XYZ file of C-alpha atoms in Angstrom:
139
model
C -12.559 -12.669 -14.764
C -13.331 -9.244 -13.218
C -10.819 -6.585 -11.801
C -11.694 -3.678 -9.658
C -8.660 -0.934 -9.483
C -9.642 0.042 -5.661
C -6.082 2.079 -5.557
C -4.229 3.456 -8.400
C -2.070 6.205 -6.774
C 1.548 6.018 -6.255
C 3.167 6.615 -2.200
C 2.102 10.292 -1.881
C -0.849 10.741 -4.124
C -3.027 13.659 -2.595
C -5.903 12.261 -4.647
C -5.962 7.846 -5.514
C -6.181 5.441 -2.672
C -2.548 3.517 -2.664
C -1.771 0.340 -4.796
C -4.665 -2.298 -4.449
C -6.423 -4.656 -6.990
C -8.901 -6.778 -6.720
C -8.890 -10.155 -9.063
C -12.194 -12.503 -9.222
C -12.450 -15.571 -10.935
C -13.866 -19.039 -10.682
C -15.854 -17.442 -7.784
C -13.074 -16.758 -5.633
C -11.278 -13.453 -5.195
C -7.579 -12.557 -4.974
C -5.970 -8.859 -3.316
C -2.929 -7.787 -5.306
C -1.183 -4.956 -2.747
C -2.954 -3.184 -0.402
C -1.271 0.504 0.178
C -1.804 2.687 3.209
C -5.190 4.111 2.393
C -6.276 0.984 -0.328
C -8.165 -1.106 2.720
C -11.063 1.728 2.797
C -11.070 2.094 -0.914
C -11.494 -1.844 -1.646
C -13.891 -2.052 1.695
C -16.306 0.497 -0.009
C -15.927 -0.270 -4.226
C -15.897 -4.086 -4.100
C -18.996 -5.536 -3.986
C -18.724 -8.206 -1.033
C -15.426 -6.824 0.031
C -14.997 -10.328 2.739
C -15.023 -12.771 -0.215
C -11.379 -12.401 -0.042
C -9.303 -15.448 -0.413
C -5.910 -14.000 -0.435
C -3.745 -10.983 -0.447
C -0.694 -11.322 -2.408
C 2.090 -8.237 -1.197
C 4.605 -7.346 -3.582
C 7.017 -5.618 -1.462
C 7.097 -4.434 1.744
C 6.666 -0.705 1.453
C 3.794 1.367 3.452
C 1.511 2.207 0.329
C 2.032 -1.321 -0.899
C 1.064 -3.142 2.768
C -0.019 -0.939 5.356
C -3.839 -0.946 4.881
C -3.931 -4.992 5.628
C -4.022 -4.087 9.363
C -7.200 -2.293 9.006
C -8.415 -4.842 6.423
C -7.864 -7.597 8.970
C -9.571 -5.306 11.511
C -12.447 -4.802 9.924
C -12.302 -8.842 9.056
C -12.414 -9.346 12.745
C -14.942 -6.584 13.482
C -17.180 -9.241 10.764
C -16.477 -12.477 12.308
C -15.035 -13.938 9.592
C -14.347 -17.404 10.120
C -12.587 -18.514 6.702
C -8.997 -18.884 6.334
C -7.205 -15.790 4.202
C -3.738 -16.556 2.570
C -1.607 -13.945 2.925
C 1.454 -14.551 0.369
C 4.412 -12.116 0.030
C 8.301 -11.789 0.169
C 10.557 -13.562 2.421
C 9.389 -12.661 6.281
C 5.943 -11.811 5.550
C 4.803 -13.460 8.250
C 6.569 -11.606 10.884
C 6.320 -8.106 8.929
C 2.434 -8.378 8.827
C 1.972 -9.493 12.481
C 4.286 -6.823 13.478
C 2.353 -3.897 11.367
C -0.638 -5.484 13.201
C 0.303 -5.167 16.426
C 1.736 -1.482 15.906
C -1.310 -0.646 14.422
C -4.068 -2.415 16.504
C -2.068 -3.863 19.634
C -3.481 -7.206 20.669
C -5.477 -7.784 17.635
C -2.780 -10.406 15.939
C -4.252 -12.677 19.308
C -7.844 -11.781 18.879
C -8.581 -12.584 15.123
C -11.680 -15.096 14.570
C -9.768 -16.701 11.239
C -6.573 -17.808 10.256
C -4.032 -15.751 8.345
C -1.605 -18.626 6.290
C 1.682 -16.983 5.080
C 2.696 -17.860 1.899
C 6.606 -17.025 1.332
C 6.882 -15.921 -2.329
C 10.164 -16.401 -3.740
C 12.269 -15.807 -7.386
C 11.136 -18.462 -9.941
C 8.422 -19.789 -7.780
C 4.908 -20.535 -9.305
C 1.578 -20.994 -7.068
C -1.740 -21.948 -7.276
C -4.210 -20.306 -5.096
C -7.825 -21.639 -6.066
C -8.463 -20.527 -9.385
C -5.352 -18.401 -9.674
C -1.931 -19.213 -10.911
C 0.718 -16.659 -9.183
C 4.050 -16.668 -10.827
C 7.158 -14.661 -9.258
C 10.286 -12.476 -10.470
C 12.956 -11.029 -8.538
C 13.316 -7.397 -8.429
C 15.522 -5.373 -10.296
């Protein structure tokens, strides 16, 4: 198992990309947050930054979420084909497609892959590929 720490800095953090992790194992690779300023951090410290299999959002504050627009972007911009899971709280479906289109318009239409939403929820375990997810409410 590898881990890259592409964003360590907290919501206002003049100096560390946002929250964002990147998890590898059994040759797939899993995106744990992914903060306002985390998408160019992970594009350019992650050695084949589209090998992405899912993102998994905690919650659904900016420097936790707002970079996926530009990481699907710059997905598109590739071509990517595969499928990416994108697994968070309750309504992450219409919370991601909505920061899309604030950020990028049209581009929720345009993308060449498909985004699956995964609804997280208290008590709830998951497997995605190699990766077991398990899930707590917050205190």
């Amino acid at each position: 198992m590898r881990v890259w720490f592409a964003g360590v800095g907290e919501a206002c953090d003049p100096f560390e990309p946002n929250v964002c992790l990147a998890v590898e194992g059994g040759g797939e690779r899993l995106l744990l947050d992914c903060g306002f300023c985390a998408a160019a951090a992970y594009l350019r410290s992650v050695p084949e930054p589209g090998r992405l299999r899912a993102v998994c959002i905690s919650h659904f504050h900016g420097d936790h979420f707002f970079g996926l627009p530009s990481l699907l972007l710059q997905f598109w911009v590739w071509r990517r084909t595969a499928p990416l899971a994108i697994i968070g709280p309750a309504g992450v479906g219409r919370v991601v497609t909505s920061a899309m289109e604030l950020a990028f318009g049209s581009l929720p239409g345009k993308l060449t892959f498909p985004l699956l939403f995964v609804e997280a929820a208290s008590g709830m375990r998951l497997e995605e590929g190699p990766f077991a997810l398990g899930f707590a409410a917050p205190e």
